[in-house]
Coordinates of N, CA, C and O and ligand atoms in Angstrom, one line a residue:
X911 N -1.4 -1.9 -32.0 CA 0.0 -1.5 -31.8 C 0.2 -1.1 -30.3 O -0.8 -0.6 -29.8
X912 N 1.6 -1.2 -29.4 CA 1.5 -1.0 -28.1 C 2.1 0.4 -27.9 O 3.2 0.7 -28.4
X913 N 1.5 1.1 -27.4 CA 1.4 3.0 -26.8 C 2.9 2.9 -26.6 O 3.2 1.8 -26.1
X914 N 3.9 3.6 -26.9 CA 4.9 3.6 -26.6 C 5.4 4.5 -25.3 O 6.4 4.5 -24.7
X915 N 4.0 5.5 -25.1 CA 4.1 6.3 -23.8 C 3.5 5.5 -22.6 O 3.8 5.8 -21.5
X916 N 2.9 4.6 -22.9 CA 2.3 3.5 -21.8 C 3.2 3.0 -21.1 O 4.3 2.7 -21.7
X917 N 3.1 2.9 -19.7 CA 4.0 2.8 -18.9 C 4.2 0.7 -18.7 O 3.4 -0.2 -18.8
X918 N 5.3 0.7 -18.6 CA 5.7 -0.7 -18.9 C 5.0 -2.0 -17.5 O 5.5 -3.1 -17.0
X919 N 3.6 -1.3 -17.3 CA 3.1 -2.5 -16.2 C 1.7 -2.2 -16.1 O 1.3 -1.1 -16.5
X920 N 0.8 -3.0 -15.8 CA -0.6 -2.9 -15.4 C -0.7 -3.1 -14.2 O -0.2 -4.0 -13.6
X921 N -1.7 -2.0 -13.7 CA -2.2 -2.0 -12.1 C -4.0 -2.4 -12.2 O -5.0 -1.7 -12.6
X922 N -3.8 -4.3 -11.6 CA -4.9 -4.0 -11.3 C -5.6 -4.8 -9.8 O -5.0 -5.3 -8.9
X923 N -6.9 -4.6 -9.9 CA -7.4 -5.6 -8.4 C -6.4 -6.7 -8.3 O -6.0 -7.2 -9.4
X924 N -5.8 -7.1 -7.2 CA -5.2 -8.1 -6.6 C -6.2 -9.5 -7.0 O -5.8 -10.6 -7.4
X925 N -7.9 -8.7 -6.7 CA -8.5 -10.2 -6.9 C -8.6 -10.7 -8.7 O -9.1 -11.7 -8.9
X926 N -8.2 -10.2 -9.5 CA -8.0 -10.7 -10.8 C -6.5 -11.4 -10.7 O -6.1 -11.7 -11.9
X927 N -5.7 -11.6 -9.7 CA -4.3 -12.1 -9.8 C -4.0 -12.6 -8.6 O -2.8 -12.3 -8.1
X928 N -5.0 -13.4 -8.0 CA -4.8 -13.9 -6.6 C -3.4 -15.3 -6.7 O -2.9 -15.5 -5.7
X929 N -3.0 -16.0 -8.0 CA -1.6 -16.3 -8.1 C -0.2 -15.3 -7.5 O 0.9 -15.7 -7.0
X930 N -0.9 -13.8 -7.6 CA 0.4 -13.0 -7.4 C 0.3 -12.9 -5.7 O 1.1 -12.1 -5.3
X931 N -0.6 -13.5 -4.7 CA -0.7 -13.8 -3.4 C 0.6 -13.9 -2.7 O 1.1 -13.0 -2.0
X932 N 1.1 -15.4 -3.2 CA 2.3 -15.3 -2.8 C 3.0 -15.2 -2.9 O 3.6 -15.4 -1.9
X933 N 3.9 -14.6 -4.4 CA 5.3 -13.7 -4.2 C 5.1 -12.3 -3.8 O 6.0 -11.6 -3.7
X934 N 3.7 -11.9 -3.5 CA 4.2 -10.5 -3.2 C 4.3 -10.7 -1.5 O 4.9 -9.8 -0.9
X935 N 3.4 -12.1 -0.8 CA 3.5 -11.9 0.7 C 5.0 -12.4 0.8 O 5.7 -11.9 1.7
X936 N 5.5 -13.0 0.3 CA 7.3 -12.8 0.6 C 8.2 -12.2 0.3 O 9.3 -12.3 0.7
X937 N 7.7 -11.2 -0.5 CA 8.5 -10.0 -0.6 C 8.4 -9.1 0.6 O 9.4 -8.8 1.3
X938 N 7.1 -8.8 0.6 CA 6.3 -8.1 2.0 C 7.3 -8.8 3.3 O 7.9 -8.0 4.0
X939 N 7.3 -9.8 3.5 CA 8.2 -10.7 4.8 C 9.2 -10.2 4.7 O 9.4 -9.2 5.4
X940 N 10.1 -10.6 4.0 CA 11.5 -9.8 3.6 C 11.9 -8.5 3.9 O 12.8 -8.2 4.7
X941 N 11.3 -7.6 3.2 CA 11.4 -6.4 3.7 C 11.0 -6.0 5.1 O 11.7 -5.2 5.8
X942 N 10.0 -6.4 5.4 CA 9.3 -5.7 6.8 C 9.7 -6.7 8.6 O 9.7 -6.4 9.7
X943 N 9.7 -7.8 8.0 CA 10.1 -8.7 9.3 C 11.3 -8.3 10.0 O 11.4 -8.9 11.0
X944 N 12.2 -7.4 9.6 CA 12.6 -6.8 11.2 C 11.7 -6.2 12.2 O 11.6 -6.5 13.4
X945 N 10.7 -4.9 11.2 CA 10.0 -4.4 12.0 C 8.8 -5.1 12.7 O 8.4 -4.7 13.8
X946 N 8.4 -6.0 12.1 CA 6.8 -6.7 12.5 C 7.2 -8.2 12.2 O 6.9 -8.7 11.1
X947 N 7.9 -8.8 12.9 CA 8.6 -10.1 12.8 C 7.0 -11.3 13.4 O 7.2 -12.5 13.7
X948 N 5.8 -10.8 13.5 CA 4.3 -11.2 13.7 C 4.5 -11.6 12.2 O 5.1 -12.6 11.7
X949 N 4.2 -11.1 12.0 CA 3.8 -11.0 10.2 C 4.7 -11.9 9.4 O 5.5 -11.4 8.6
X950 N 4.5 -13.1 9.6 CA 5.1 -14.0 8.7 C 4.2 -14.0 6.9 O 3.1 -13.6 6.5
X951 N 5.4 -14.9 6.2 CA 4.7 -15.2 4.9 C 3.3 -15.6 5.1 O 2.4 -14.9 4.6
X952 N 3.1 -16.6 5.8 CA 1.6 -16.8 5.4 C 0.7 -15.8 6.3 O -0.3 -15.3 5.8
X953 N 1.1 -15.5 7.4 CA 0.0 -14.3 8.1 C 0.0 -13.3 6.7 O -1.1 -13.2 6.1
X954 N 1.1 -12.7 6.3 CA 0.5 -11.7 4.8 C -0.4 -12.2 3.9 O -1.4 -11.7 3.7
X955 N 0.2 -13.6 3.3 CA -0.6 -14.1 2.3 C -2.4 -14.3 2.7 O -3.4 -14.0 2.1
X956 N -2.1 -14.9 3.8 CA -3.9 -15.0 4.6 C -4.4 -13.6 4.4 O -5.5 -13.5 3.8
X957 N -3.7 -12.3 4.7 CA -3.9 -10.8 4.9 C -3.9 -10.5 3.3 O -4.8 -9.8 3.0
X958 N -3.4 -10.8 2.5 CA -3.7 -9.6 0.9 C -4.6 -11.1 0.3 O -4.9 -11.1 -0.9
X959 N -5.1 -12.4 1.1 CA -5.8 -13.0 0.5 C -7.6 -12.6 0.6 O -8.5 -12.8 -0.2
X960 N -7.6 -11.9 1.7 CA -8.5 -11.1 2.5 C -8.8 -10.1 1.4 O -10.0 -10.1 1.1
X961 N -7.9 -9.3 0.8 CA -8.0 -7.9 0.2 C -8.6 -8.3 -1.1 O -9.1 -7.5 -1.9
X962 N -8.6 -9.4 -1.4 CA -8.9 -10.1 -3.0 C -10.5 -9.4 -3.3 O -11.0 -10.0 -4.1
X963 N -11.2 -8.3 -2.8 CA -12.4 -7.6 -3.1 C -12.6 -6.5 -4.0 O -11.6 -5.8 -4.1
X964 N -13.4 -6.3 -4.7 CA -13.3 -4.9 -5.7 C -14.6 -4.5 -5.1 O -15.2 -3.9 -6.0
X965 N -15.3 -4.5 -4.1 CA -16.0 -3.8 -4.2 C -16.6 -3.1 -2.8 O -17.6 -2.5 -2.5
X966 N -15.2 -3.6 -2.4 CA -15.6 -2.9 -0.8 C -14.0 -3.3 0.2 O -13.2 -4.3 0.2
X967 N -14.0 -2.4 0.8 CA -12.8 -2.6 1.8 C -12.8 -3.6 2.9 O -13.7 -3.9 3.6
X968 N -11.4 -4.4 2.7 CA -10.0 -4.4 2.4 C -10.0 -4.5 0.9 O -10.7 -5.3 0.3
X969 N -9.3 -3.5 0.1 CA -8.9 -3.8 -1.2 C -7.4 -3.3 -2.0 O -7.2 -2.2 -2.5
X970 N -6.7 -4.4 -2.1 CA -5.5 -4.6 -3.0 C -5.3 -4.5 -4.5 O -5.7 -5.3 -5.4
X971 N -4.7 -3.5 -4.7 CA -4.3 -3.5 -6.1 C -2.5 -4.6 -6.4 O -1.5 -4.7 -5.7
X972 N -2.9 -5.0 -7.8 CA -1.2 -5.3 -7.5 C -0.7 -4.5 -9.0 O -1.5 -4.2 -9.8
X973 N 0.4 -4.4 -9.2 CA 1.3 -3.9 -10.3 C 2.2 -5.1 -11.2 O 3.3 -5.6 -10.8
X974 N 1.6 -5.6 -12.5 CA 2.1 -6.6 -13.3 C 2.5 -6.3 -14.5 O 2.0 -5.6 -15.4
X975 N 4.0 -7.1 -14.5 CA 4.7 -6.3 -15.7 C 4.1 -8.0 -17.2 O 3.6 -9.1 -17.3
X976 N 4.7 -6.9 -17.9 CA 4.3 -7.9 -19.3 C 4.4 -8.9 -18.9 O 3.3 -9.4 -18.9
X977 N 5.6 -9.8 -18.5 CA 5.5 -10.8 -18.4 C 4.6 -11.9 -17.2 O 4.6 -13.2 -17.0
X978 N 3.8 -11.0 -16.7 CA 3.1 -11.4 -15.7 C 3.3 -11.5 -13.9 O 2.7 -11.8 -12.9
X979 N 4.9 -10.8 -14.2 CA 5.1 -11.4 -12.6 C 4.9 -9.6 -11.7 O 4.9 -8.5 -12.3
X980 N 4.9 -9.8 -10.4 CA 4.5 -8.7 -9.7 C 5.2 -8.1 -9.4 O 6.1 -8.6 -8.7
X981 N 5.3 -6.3 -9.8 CA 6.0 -5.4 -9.7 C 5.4 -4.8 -8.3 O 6.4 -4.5 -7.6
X982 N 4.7 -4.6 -7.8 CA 4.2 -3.8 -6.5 C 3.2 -4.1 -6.1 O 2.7 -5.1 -6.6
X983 N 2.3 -3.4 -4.9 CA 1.0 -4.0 -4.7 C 0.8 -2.0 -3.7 O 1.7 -1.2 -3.2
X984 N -0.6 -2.1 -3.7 CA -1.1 -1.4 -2.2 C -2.1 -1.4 -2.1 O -2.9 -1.6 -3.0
X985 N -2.7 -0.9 -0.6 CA -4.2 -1.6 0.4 C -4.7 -0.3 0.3 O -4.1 0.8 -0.1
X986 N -5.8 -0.4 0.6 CA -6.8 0.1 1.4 C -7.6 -1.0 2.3 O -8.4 -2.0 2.2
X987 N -7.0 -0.3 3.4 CA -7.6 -1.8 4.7 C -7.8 -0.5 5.9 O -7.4 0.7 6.0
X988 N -8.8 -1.6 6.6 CA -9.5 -1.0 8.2 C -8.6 -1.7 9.4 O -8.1 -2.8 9.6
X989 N -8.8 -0.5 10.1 CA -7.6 -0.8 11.5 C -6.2 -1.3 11.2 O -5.8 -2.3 11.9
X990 N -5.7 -0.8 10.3 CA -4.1 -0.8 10.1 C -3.1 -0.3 11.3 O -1.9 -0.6 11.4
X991 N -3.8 0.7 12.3 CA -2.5 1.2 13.3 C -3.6 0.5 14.5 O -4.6 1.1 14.8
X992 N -3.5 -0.6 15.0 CA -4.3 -1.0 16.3 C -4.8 0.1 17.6 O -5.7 0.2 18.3
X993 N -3.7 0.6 17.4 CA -3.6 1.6 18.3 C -4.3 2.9 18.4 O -4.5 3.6 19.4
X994 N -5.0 3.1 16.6 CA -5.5 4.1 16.7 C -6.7 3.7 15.3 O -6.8 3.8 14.1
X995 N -7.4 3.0 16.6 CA -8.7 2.3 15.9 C -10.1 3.3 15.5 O -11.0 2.9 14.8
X996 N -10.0 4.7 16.0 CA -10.7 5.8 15.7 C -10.2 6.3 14.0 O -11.1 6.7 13.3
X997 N -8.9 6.2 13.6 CA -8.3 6.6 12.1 C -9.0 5.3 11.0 O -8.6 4.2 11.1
X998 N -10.0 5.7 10.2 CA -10.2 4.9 9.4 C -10.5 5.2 7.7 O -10.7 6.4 7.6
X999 N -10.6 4.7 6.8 CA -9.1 3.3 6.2 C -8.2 4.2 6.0 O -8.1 5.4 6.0
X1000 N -7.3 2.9 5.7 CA -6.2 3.6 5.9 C -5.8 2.7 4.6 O -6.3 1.6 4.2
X1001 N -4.4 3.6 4.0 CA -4.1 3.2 2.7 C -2.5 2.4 3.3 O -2.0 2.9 4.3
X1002 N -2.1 1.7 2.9 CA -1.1 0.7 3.8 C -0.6 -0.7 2.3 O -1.0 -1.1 1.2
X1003 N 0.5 -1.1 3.6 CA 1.5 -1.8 2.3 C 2.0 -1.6 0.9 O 2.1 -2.3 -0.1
X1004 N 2.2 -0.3 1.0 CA 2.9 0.3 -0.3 C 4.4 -0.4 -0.5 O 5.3 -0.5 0.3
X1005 N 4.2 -0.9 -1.8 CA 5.2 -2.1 -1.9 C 5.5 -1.7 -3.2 O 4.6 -1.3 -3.9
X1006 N 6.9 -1.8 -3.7 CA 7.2 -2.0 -5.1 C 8.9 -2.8 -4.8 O 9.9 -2.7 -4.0
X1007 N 8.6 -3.5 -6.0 CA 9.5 -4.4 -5.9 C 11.1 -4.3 -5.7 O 11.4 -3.7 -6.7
X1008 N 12.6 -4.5 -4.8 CA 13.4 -3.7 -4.9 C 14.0 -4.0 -6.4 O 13.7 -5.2 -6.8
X1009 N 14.7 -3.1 -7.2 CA 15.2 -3.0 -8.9 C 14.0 -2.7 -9.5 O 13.9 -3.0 -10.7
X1010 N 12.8 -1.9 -8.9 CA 11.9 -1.6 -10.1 C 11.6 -0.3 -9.4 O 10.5 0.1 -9.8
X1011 N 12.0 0.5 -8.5 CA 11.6 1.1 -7.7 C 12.7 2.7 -8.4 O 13.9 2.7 -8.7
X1012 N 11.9 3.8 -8.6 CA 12.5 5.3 -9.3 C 11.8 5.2 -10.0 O 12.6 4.8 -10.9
X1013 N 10.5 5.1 -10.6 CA 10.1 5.2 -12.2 C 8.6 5.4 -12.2 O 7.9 5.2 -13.1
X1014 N 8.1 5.9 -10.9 CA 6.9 6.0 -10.4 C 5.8 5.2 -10.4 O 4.6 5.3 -10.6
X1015 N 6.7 4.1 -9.9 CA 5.5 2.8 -10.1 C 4.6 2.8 -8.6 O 3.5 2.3 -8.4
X1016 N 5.5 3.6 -7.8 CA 5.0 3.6 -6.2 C 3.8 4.5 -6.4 O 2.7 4.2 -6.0
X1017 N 4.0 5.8 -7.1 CA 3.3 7.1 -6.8 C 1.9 6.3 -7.7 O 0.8 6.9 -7.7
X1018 N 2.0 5.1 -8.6 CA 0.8 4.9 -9.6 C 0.4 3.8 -9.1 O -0.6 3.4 -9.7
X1019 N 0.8 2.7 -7.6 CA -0.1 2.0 -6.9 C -0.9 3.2 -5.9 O -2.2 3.1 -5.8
X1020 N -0.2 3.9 -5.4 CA -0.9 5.3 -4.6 C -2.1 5.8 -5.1 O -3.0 6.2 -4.4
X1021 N -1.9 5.8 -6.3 CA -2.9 7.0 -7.1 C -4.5 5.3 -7.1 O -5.7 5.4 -7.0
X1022 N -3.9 4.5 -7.3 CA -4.8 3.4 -7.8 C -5.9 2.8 -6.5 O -7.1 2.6 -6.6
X1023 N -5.0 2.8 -5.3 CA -5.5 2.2 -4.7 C -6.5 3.7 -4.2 O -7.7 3.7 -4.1
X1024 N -5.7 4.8 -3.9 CA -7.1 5.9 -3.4 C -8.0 5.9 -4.5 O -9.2 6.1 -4.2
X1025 N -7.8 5.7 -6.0 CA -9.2 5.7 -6.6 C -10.2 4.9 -6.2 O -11.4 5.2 -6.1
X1026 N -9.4 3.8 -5.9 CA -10.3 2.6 -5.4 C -11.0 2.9 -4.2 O -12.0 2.3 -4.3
X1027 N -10.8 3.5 -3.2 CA -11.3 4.1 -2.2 C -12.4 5.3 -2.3 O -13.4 5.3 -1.6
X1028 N -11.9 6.5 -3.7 CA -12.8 7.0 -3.8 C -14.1 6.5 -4.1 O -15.2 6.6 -3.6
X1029 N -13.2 5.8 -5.4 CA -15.3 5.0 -5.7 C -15.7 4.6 -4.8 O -16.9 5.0 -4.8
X1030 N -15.4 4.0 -3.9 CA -16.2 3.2 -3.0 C -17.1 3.8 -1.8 O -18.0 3.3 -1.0
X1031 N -16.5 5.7 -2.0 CA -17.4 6.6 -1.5 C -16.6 7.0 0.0 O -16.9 7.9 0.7
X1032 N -15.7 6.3 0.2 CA -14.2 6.8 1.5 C -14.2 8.3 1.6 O -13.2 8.7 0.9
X1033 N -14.8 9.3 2.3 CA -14.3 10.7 2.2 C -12.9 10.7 2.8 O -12.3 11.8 2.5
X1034 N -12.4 10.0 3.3 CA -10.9 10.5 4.1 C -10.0 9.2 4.1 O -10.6 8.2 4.4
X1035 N -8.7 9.0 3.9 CA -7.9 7.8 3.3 C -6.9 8.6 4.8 O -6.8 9.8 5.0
X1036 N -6.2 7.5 5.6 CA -5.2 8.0 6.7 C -3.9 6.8 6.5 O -4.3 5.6 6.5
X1037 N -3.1 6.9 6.5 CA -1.3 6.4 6.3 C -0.6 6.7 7.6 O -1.0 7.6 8.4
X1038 N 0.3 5.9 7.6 CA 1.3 6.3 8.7 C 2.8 5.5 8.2 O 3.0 4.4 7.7
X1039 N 3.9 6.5 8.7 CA 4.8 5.9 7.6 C 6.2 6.3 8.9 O 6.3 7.3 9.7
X1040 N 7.0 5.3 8.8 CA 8.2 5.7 9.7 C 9.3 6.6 9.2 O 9.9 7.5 9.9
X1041 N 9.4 6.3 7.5 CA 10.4 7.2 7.1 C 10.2 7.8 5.6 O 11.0 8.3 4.8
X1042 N 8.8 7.6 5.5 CA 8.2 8.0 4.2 C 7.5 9.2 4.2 O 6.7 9.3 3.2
X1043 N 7.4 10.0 4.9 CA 6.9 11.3 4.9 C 7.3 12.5 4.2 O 6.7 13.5 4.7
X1044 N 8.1 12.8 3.3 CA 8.6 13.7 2.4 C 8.1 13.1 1.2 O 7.7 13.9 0.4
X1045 N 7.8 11.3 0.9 CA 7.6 11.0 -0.1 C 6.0 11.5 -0.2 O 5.5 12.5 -0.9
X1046 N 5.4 10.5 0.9 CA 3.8 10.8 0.7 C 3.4 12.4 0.5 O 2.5 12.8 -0.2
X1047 N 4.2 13.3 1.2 CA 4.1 14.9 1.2 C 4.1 14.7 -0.3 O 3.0 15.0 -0.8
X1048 N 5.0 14.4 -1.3 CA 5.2 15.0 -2.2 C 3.7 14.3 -3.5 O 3.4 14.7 -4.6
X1049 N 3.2 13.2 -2.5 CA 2.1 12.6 -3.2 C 0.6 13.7 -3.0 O -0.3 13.7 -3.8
X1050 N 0.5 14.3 -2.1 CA -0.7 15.1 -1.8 C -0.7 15.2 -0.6 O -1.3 16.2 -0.2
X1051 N -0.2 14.2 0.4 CA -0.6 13.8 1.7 C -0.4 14.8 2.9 O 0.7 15.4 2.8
X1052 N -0.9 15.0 3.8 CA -0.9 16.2 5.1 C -0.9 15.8 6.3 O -1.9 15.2 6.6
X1053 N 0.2 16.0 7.3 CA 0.3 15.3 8.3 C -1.3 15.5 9.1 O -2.3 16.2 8.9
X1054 N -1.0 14.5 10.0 CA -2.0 15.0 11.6 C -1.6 14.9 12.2 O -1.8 15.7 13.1
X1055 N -0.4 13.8 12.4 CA 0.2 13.7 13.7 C 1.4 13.4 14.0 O 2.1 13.5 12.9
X1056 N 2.3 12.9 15.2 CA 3.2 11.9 14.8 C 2.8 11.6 16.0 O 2.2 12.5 16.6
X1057 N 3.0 10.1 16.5 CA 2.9 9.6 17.5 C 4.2 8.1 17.5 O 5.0 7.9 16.6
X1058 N 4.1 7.4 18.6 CA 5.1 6.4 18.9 C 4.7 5.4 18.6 O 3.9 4.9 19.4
X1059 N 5.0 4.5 17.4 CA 4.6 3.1 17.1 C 5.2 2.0 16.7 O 5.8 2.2 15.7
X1060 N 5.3 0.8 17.0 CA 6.3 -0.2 17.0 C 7.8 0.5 17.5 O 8.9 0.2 17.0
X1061 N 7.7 1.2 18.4 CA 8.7 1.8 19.0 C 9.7 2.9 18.5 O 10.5 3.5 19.2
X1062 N 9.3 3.1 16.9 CA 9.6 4.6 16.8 C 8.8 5.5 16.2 O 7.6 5.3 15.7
X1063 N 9.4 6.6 16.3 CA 8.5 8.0 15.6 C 7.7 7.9 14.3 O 8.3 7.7 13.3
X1064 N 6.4 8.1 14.2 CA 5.7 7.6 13.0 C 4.8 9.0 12.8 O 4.3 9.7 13.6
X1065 N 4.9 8.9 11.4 CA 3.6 9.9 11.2 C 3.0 9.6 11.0 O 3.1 8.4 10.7
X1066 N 1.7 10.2 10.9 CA 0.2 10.1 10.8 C -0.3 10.8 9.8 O -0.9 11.8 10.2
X1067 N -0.4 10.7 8.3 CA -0.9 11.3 7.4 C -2.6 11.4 6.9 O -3.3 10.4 7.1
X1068 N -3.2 12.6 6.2 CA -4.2 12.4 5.7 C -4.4 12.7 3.9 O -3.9 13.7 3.3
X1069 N -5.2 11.8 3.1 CA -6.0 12.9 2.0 C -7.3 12.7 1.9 O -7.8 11.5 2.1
X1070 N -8.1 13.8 1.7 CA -9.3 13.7 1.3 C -9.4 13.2 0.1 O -8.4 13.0 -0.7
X1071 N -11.2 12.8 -0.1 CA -11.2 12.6 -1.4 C -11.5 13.8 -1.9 O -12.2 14.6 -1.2
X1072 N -11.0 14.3 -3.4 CA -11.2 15.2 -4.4 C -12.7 15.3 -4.1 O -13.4 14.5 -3.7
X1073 N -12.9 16.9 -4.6 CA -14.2 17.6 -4.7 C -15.0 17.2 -6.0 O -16.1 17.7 -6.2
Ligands
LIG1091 C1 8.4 3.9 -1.1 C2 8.2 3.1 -2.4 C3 6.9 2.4 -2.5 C4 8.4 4.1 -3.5 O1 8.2 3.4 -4.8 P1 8.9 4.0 -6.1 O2 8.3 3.2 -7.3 O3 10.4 4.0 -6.0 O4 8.3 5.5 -6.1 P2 8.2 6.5 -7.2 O5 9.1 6.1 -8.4 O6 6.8 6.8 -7.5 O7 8.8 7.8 -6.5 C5 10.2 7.8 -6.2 C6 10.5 9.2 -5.8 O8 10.2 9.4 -4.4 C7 11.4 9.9 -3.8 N1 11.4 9.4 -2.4 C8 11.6 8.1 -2.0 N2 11.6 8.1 -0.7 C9 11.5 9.3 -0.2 C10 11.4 9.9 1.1 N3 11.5 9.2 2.2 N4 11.2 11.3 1.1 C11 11.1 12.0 0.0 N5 11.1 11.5 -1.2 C12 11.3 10.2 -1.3 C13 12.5 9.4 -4.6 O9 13.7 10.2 -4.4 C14 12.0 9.5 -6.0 O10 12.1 10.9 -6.4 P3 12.4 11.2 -7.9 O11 11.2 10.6 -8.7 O12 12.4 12.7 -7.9 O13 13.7 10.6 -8.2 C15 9.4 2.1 -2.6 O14 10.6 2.7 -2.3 C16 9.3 0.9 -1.6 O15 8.6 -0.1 -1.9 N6 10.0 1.0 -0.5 C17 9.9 -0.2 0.5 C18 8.6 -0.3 1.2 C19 8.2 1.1 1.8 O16 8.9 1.7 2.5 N7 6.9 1.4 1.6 C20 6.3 2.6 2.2 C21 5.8 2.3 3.6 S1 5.2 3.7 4.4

């Protein structure tokens, strides 16, 4: 019988659902190609094709609803801010689909992909977000910094891994 408190999607490795490659890299285009207009459909798809690993970083989770199609995705990947190639990994492309987005599907790719990091023995996970900083605050996350990137004000977040 199906849990009726179970939440209405499965999060899992990207590499068990490498079909979901490419609607989630054109979603990813869509949204973000003002800011990083580099990053075409296939530069993403080549990039979360990369992440298809469970057992070592780059690694993507995606979020699949019953019917199989993709509700969200997020990384754990190395050298995400070029700029500040000393900050490593870093949790990046937090994605959830727009119309599925309020219902904590974001805060449960979050939680997924740092497990995924924990296991893998990551003591320190680093983000950087232009206008997401109240959110990740309210996920655990603690600034370090802000600095200037893609031409605006960005923060620089940290979490450890749990004791
Ligand atoms: C950010 C994103 C992943 C959140 O996904 P989601 O599934 O809506 O997130 P959740 O349901 O877990 O959390 C939503 C909550 O965060 C809050 N929130 C959203 N943006 C926020 C912000 N900038 N500051 C503070 N809180 C914020 C919402 O108000 C909501 O609060 P509520 O639950 O009290 O109503 C989603 O909006 C998204 O994909 N945005 C586009 C891509 C993006 O910006 N990614 C982050 C890059 S750094």
């Amino acid at each position: 019988m199906t849990d009726p408190a179970a939440p209405p999607w499965q999060i899992v490795p990207l590499a068990e659902r490498p079909d979901l490659v490419m609607p989630l890299a054109e979603a990813l285009w869509q949204f973000w190609h003002p800011v990083f207009p580099g990053k075409t459909v296939d530069v993403r798809a080549a990039s979360l094709r990369a992440r298809t690993n469970r057992d070592r970083v780059p690694v993507a989770v995606v979020a699949v609803a019953p019917d199989g199609l993709a509700l969200g995705t997020a990384s754990i990947l190395l050298d995400d801010m070029e700029t500040r190639p000393d900050l490593n990994p870093w949790l990046a492309t937090v994605f959830v689909m727009p119309g599925q987005r309020g219902r904590g599907l974001g805060g449960a790719l979050c939680a997924a992909a740092e497990a995924a990091a924990w296991r893998l023995g990551v003591p320190r996970l680093h983000l950087f977000t232009f206008d997401k900083r109240g959110y990740y605050a309210g996920l655990g996350w603690q600034d370090l910094e802000t600095v200037d990137y893609a031409g605006r004000p960005t923060a620089i977040m940290v979490k450890d891994r749990p004791a």
